[in-house]
Coordinates of C-alpha atoms and ligand atoms in Angstrom, one line a residue:
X192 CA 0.0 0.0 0.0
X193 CA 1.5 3.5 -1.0
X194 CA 1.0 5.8 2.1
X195 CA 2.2 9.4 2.7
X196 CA 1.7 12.0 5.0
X197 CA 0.3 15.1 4.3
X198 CA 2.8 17.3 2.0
X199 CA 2.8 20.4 3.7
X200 CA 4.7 24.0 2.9
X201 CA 8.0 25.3 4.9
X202 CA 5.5 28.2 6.2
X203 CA 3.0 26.1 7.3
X204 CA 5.3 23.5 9.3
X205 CA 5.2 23.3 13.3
X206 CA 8.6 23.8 14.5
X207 CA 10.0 22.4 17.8
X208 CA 12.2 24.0 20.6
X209 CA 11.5 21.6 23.1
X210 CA 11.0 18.2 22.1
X211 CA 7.3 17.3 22.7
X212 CA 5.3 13.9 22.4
X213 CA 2.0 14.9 21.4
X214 CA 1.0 10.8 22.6
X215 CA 1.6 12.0 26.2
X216 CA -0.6 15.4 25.9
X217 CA -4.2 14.1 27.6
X218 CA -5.6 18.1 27.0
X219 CA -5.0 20.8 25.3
X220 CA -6.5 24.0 25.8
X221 CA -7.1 26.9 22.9
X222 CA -7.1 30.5 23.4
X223 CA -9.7 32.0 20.9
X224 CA -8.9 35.4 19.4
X225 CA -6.3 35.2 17.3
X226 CA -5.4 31.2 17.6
X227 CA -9.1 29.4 16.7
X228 CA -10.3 32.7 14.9
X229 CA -8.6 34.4 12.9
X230 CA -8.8 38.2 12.2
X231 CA -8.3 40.6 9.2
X232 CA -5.9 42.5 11.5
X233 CA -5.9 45.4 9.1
X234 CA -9.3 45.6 8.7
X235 CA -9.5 44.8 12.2
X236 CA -6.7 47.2 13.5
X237 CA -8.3 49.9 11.3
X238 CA -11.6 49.8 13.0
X239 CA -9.9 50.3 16.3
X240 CA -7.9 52.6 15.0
X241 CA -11.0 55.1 14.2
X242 CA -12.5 54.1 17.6
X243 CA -9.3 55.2 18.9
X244 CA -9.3 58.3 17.3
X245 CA -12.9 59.3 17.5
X246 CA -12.1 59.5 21.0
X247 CA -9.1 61.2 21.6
X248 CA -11.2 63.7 18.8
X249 CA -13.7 63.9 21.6
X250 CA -11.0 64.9 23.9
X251 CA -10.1 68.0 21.3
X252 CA -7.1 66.3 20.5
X253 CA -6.2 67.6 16.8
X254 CA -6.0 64.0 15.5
X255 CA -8.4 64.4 12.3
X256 CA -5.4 63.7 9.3
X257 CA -4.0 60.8 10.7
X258 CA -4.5 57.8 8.9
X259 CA -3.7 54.2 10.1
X260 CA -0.4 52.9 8.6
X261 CA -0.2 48.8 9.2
X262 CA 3.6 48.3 7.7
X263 CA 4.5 51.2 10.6
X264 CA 4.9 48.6 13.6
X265 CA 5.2 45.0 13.7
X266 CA 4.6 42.3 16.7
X267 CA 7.8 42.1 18.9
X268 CA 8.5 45.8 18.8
X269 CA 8.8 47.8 22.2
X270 CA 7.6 51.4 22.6
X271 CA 10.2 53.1 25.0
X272 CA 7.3 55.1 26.5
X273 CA 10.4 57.7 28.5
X274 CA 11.7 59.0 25.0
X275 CA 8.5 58.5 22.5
X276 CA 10.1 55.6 20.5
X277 CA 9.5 52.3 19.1
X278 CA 12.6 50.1 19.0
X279 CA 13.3 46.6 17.9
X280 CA 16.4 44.8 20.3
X281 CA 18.0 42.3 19.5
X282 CA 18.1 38.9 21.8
X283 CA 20.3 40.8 24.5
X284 CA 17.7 43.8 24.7
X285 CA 20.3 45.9 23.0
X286 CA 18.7 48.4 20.3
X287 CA 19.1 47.8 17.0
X288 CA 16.5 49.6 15.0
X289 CA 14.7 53.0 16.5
X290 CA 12.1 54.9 15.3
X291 CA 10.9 58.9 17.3
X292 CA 7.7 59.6 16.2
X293 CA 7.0 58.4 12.8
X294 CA 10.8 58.8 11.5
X295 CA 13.6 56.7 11.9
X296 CA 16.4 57.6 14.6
X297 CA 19.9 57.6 12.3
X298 CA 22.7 55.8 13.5
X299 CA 24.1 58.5 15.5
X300 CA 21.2 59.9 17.5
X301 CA 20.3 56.3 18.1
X302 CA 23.8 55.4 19.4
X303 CA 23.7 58.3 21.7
X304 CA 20.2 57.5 22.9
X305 CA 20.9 53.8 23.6
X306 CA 24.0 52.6 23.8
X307 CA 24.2 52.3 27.1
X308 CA 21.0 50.5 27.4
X309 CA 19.6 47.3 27.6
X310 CA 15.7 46.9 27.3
X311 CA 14.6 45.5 30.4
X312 CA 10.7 44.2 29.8
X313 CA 10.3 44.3 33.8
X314 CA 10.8 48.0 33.7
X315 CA 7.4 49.9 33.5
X316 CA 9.2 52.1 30.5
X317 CA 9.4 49.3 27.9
X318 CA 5.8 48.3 26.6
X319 CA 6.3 45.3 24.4
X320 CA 3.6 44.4 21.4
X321 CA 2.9 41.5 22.2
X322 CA 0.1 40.3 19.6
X323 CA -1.4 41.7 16.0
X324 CA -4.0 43.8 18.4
X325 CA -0.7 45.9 19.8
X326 CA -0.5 47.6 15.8
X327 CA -3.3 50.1 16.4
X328 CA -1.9 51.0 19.8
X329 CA 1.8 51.5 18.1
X330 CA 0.9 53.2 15.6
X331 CA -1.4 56.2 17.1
X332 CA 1.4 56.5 19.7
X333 CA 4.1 57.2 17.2
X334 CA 1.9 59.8 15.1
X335 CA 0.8 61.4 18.7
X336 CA 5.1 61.6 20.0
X337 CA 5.1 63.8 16.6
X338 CA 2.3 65.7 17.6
X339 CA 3.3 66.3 21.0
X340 CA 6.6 67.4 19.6
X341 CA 4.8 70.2 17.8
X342 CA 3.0 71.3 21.0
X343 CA 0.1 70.5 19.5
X344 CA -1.4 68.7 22.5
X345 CA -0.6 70.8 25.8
X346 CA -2.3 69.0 28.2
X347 CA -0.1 66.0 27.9
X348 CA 3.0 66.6 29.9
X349 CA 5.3 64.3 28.2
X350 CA 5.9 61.1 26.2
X351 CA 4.9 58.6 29.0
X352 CA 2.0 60.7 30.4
X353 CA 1.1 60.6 26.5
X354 CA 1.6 57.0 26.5
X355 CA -0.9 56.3 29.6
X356 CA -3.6 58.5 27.9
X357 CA -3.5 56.8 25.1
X358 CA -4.2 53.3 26.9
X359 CA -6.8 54.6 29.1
X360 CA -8.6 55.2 25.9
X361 CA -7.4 51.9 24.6
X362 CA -9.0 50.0 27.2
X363 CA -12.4 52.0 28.0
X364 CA -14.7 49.0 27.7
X365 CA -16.9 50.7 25.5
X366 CA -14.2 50.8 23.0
X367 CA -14.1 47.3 22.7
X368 CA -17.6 46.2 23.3
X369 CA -18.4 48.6 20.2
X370 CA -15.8 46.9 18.3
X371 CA -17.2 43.6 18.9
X372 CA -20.7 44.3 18.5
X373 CA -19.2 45.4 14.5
X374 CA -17.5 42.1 14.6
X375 CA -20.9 40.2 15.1
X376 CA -23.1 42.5 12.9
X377 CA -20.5 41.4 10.2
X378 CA -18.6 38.3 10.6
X379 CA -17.7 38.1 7.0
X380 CA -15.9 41.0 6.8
X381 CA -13.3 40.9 9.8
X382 CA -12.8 36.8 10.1
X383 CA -11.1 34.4 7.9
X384 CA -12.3 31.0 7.9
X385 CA -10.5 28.0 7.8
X386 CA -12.3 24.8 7.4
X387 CA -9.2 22.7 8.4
X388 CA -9.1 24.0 12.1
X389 CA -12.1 22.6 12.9
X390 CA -10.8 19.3 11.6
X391 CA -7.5 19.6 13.3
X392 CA -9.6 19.9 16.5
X393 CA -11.5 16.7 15.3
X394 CA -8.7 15.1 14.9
X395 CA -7.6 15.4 18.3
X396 CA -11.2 15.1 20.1
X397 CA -11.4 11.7 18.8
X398 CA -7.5 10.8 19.7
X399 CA -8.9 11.5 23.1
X400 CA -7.3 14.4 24.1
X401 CA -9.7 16.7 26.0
X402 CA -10.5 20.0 24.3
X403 CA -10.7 23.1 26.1
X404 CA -11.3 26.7 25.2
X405 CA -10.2 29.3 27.5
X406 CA -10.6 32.7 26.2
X407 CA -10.4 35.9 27.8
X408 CA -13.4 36.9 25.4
X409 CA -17.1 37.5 27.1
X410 CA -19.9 34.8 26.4
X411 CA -22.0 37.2 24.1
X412 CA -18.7 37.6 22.3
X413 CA -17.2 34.1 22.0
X414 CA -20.6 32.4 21.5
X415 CA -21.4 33.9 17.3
X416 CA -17.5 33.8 16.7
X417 CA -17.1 30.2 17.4
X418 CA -20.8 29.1 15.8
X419 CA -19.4 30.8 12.4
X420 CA -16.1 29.4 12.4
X421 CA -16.6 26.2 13.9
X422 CA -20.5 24.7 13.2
X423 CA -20.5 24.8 9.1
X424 CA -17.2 22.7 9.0
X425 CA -18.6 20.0 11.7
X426 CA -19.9 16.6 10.9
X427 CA -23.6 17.1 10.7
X428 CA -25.2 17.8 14.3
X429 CA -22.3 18.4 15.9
X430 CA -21.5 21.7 17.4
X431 CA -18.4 23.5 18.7
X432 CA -19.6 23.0 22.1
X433 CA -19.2 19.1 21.6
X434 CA -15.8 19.5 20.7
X435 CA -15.1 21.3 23.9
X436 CA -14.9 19.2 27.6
X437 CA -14.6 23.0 29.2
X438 CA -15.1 26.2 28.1
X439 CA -13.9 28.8 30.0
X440 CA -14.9 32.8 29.0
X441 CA -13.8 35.9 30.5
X442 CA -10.9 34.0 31.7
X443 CA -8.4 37.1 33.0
X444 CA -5.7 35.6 31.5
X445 CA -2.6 35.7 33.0
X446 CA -4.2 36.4 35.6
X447 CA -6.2 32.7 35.3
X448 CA -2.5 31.1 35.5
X449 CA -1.4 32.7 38.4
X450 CA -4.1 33.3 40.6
X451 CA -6.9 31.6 42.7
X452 CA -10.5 32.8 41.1
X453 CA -14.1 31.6 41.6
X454 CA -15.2 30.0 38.6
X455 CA -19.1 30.7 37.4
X456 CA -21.3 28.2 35.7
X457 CA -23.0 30.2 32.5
X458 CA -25.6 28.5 32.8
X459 CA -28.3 29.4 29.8
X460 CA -27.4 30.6 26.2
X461 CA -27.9 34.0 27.3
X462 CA -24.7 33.9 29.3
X463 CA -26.4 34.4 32.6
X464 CA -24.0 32.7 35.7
X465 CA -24.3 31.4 39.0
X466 CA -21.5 30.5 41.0
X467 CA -20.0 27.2 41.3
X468 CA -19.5 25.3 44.2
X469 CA -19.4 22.3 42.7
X470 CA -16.3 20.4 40.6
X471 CA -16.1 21.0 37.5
X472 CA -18.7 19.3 34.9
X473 CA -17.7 17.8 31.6
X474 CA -19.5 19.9 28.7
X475 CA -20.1 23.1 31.0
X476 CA -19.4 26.4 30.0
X477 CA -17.6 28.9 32.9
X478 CA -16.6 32.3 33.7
X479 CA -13.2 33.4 35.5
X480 CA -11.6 30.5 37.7
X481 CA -7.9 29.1 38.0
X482 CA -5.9 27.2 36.0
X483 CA -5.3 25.4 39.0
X484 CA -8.6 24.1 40.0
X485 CA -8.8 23.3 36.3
X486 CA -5.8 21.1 36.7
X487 CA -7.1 19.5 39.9
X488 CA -10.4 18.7 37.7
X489 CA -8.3 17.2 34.6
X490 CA -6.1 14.9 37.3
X491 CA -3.1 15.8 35.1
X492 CA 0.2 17.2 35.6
X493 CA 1.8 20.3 34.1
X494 CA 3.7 17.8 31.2
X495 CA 0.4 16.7 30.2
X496 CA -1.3 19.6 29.2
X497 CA -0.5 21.7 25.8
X498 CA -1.7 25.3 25.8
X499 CA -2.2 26.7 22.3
X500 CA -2.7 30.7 22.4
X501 CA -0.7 33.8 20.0
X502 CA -0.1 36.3 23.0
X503 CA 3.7 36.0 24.1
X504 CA 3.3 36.9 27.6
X505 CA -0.9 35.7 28.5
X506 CA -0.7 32.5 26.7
X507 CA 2.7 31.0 26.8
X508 CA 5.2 33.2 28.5
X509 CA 3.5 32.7 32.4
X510 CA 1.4 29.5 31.2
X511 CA 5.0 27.8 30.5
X512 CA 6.5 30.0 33.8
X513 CA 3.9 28.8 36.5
X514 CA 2.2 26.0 35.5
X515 CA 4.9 24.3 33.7
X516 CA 2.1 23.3 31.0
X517 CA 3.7 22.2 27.4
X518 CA 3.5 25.3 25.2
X519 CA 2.1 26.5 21.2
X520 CA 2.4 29.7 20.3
X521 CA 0.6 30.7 16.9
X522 CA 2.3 33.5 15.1
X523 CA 0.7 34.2 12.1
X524 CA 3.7 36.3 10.5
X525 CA 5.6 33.5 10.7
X526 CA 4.0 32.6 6.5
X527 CA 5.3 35.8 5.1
X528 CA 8.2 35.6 7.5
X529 CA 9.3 32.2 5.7
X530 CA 8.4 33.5 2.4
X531 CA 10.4 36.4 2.2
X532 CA 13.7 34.3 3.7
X533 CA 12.8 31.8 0.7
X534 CA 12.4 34.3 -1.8
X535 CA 16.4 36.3 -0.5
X536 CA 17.2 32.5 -0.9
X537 CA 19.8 33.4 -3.7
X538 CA 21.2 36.5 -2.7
X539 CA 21.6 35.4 1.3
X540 CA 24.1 33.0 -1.0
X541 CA 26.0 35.6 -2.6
X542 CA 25.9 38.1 0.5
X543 CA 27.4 35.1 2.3
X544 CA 30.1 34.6 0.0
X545 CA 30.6 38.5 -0.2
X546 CA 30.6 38.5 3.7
X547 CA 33.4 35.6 3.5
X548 CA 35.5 37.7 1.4
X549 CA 35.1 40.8 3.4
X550 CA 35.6 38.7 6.4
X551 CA 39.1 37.3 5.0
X552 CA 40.4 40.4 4.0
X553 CA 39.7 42.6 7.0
X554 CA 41.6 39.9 8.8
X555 CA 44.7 40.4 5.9
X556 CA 44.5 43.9 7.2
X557 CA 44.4 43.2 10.9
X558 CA 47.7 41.4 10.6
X559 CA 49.2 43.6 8.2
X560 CA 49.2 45.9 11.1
X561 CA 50.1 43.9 13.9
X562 CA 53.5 43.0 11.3
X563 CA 54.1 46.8 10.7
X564 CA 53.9 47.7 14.4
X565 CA 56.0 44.5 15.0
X566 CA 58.6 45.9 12.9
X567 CA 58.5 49.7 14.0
X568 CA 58.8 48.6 17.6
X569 CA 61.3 45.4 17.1
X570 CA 59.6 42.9 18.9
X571 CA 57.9 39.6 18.4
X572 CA 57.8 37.6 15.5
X573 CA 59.2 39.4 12.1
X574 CA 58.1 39.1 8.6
X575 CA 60.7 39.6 5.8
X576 CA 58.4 42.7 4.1
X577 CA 59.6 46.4 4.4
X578 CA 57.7 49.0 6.5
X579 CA 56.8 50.6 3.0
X580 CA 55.7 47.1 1.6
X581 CA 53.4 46.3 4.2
X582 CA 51.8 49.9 4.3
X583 CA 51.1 49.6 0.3
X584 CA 49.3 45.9 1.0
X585 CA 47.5 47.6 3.5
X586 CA 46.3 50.3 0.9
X587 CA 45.5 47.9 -1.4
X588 CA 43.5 45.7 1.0
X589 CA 41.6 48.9 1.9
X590 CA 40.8 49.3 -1.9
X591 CA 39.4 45.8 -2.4
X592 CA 37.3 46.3 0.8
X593 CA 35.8 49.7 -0.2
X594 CA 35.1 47.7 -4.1
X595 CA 33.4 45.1 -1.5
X596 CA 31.4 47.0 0.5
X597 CA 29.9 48.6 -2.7
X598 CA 28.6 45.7 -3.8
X599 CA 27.7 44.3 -0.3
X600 CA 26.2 47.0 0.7
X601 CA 23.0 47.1 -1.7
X602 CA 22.7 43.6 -1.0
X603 CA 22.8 43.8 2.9
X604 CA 20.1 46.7 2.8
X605 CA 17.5 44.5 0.8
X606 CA 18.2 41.9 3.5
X607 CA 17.7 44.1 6.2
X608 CA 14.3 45.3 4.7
X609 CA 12.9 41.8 4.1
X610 CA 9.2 41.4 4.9
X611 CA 8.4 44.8 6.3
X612 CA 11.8 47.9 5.5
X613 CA 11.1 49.6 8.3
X614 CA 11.5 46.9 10.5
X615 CA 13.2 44.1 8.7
X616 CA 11.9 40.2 9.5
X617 CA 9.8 39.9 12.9
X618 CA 12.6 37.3 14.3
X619 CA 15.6 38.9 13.4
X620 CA 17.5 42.0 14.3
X621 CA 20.3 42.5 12.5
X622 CA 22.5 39.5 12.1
X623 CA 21.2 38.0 15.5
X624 CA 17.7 37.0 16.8
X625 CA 15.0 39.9 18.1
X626 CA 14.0 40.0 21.1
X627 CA 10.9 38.1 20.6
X628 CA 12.5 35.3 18.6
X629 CA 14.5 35.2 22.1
X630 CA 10.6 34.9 23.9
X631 CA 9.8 32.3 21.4
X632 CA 12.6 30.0 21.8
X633 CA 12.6 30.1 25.5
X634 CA 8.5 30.2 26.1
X635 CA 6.9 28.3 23.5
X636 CA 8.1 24.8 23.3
X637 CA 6.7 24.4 19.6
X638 CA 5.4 27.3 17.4
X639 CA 3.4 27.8 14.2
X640 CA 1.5 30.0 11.8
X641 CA -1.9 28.9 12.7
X642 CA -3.8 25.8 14.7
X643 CA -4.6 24.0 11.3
X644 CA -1.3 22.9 10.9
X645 CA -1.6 20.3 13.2
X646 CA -3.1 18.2 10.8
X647 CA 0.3 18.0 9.2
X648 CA 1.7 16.4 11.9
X649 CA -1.4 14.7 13.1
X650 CA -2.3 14.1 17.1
X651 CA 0.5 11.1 17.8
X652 CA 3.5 12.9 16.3
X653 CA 7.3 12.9 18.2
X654 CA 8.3 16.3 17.5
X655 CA 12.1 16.8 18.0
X656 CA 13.7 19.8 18.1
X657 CA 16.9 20.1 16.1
X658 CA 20.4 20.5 17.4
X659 CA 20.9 23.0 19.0
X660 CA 23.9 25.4 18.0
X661 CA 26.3 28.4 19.2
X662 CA 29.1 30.1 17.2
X663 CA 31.5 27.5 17.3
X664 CA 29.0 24.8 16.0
X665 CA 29.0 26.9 12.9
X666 CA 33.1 27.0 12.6
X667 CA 32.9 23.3 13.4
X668 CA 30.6 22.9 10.7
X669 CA 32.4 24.8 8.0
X670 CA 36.0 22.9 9.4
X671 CA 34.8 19.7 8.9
X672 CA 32.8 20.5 5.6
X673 CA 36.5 22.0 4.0
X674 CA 38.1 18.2 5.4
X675 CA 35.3 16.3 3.6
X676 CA 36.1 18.4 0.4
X677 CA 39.9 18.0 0.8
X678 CA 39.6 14.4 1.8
X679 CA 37.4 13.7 -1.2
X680 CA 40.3 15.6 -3.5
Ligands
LIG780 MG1 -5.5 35.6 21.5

């Protein structure tokens, strides 16, 4: 019998940090917005972009020609509320791209600015981005710093006092409720569907795991997103409910991780609650509790549970922290991410190769010098060249490099701007990783662009991570790749 598994694409792959047995997970529990459901984010972030406006409008704020830009801030940028920038660090929390206002910091101001800092996310100055819903929020605040600058907006004393306005707005519940209520009036037009999630979560109800949703989303809200994503791909007279063994709305995460809460039975599809004193029932619905009494009801350890969610910190960050639960993080960016590093797929060869050359001769230089201060000095190690020899190799080297860098330099640019040329790719910075490539790797013990590619790997896979590596793995690498070449001479 010819039998294959499921081709799938390099974007739409699940890739491991942590090795993880998916036959040992008993449950798995799904955030909603943003992991099951998936959003337009521009048409989403556009809408709260305008609700955002219209009220800082209200406030006589003289806000009427802004416009939202989506390519202005990415996931994984901080906003440095003390100086009115966005930045992007690298791993380390060292700065490596820096925007004040809506224009780029150049090298020099941003040197002065930040090289003696290193972002610290504990610090009540650094405001990461954690998710796609962070783009609206980033990108007022940078067109606001501008206007502040201008003195355009004298009430607000400065770029963190502008910072905190500007969330107090953001999270007036009437902000959001009024965004919702758009979102149910017109699924259509703000939710992608995906008929293969569904069956991904089939697939795993009948390998026995137990389902749950845990969503920081209200019953009235939850309720029509999940019947229009989830009932017209079910088998016939199944609904998402079924799929679920606990649903759990308004769930406060982190909050729900960390702390002891009351859960509350919703107890008709009106979303009306009583409390509940009693254990937890298969096929209920709840509001608030713990992850803990949740834990206690499941009978399962931390290594047995798989939480599937796309904000950084809510979802994975203190889920993996506290509980020790196995951890998915969904990054959506991750396709274009892969697509743009497969489409540079060429030229990352010859800026390699340039890079090589540039690396080789800057290190003919360095000991062209050392040689030439050898022999001005008399010590060490001599080399049979004349002081005036050595000083015309190291002019010529310098020429080469300069002829080099001409060529590298076009070529390291496009690089830099792959996928979004403000910001470059969402898990690099520079030639390192970002900062929230750093989260991912240490938080998220697999990661992916979206739940339905778990049907590539289906619900008994042994994912393994790869081998790990540091800079000398890659010098080993290339060492004993030039011995297998000379050997095979
Ligand atoms: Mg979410």
């Amino acid at each position: 019998m010819n039998y294959s598994t499921p081709t799938m694409s390099l974007e739409r792959k699940v890739f491991c940090n942590r090795t993880l047995n998916l036959r040992s997970i008993r449950a798995i529990g799904y955030d909603m917005d943003y992991t099951l459901v998936h959003y337009h984010v521009e048409e989403w972030e556009q809408r709260a972009y305008e609700y955002l406006k219209q009220q800082l409008a209200a406030q006589g704020w003289p806000v009427h020609n802004l416009q939202f830009d989506p390519q202005m801030v990415c996931r994984g940028l901080v906003i440095d509320t003390e100086k009115g920038n966005l930045i992007k660090t690298n791993r380390f929390g060292f700065v490596k791209h820096a925007m004040h206002g809506i224009s780029k910091l150049d090298f020099e101001t941003q040197r002065q600015t930040y090289s003696r800092t290193i972002v610290d996310l504990a610090e009540k100055r650094w405001v990461f981005l954690n998710t796609l819903f962070s783009l609206s929020e980033g990108c007022i605040y940078a067109q606001l710093v501008d206007l502040l600058d201008q003195r355009l907006i004298p009430e607000v004393l400065g770029y963190s006092d502008l910072y905190e306005r500007v969330k107090t707005v953001l999270e007036a519940a009437h902000m959001e409720g009024r965004l919702k209520a758009d979102i149910i009036n017109n699924p259509e037009r703000y939710i992608i569907l995906d008929a293969e999630t569904p069956l991904a979560l089939l697939d795993q109800y009948y390998a026995g795991k137990k389902l749950m949703l845990i969503t920081n989303s209200e019953w009235h809200y939850t309720v029509p997103m999940m019947n229009y994503t989830f009932n017209r791909f079910l088998p016939h007279g199944m609904t998402w409910r079924d799929l679920f063994e606990i649903v759990v709305v308004g769930a406060r995460k982190p909050a729900f991780f960390t702390t002891y809460q009351p859960f509350f039975e919703v107890v008709d599809d009106a979303g009306n609650l009583k409390p509940n004193s009693n254990r937890l029932q298969k096929g209920t619905a709840y509001l608030g509790g713990s992850a803990r009494e949740l834990e206690k009801y499941l009978g399962l350890s931390g290594d047995e549970i798989l939480y599937v969610g796309d904000h950084m910190f809510g979802d994975v960050h203190v889920t993996k922290n506290v509980l020790r639960w196995r951890t998915a993080l969904i990054l959506r960016e991750l396709e274009d991410e892969i697509r743009s590093v497969q489409s540079f797929h060429q030229k990352e060869i010859e800026l390699s190769a340039l890079m090589e050359r540039k690396e080789n001769l800057e290190a003919k230089i360095c000991q062209a010098r050392t040689d030439l201060q050898r022999l001005q000095h008399q010590y060490g190690p001599q080399t049979a060249s004349s002081a005036q020899d050595l000083e015309k190799l190291i002019e010529s080297f310098r020429v080469e490099l300069n002829r080099l860098d001409e060529i590298t330099g076009p070529l390291a640019k496009a690089a830099a701007e792959l996928n979004n040329p403000e910001w470059g790719l969402l898990l690099r910075a520079g030639n390192d990783k970002s900062y929230l490539a750093y989260q991912l790797e240490r938080y998220a013990d697999i990661y992916s662009s979206r739940v339905s590619n778990f049907l590539n790997i289906s619900p008994f896979a042994y994912l393994r991570s790869p081998q790990g590596s540091l800079p000398h793995d890659s010098v080993l690498e290339k060492t004993s790749t030039q011995h297998l070449l000379s050997d095979k001479k």
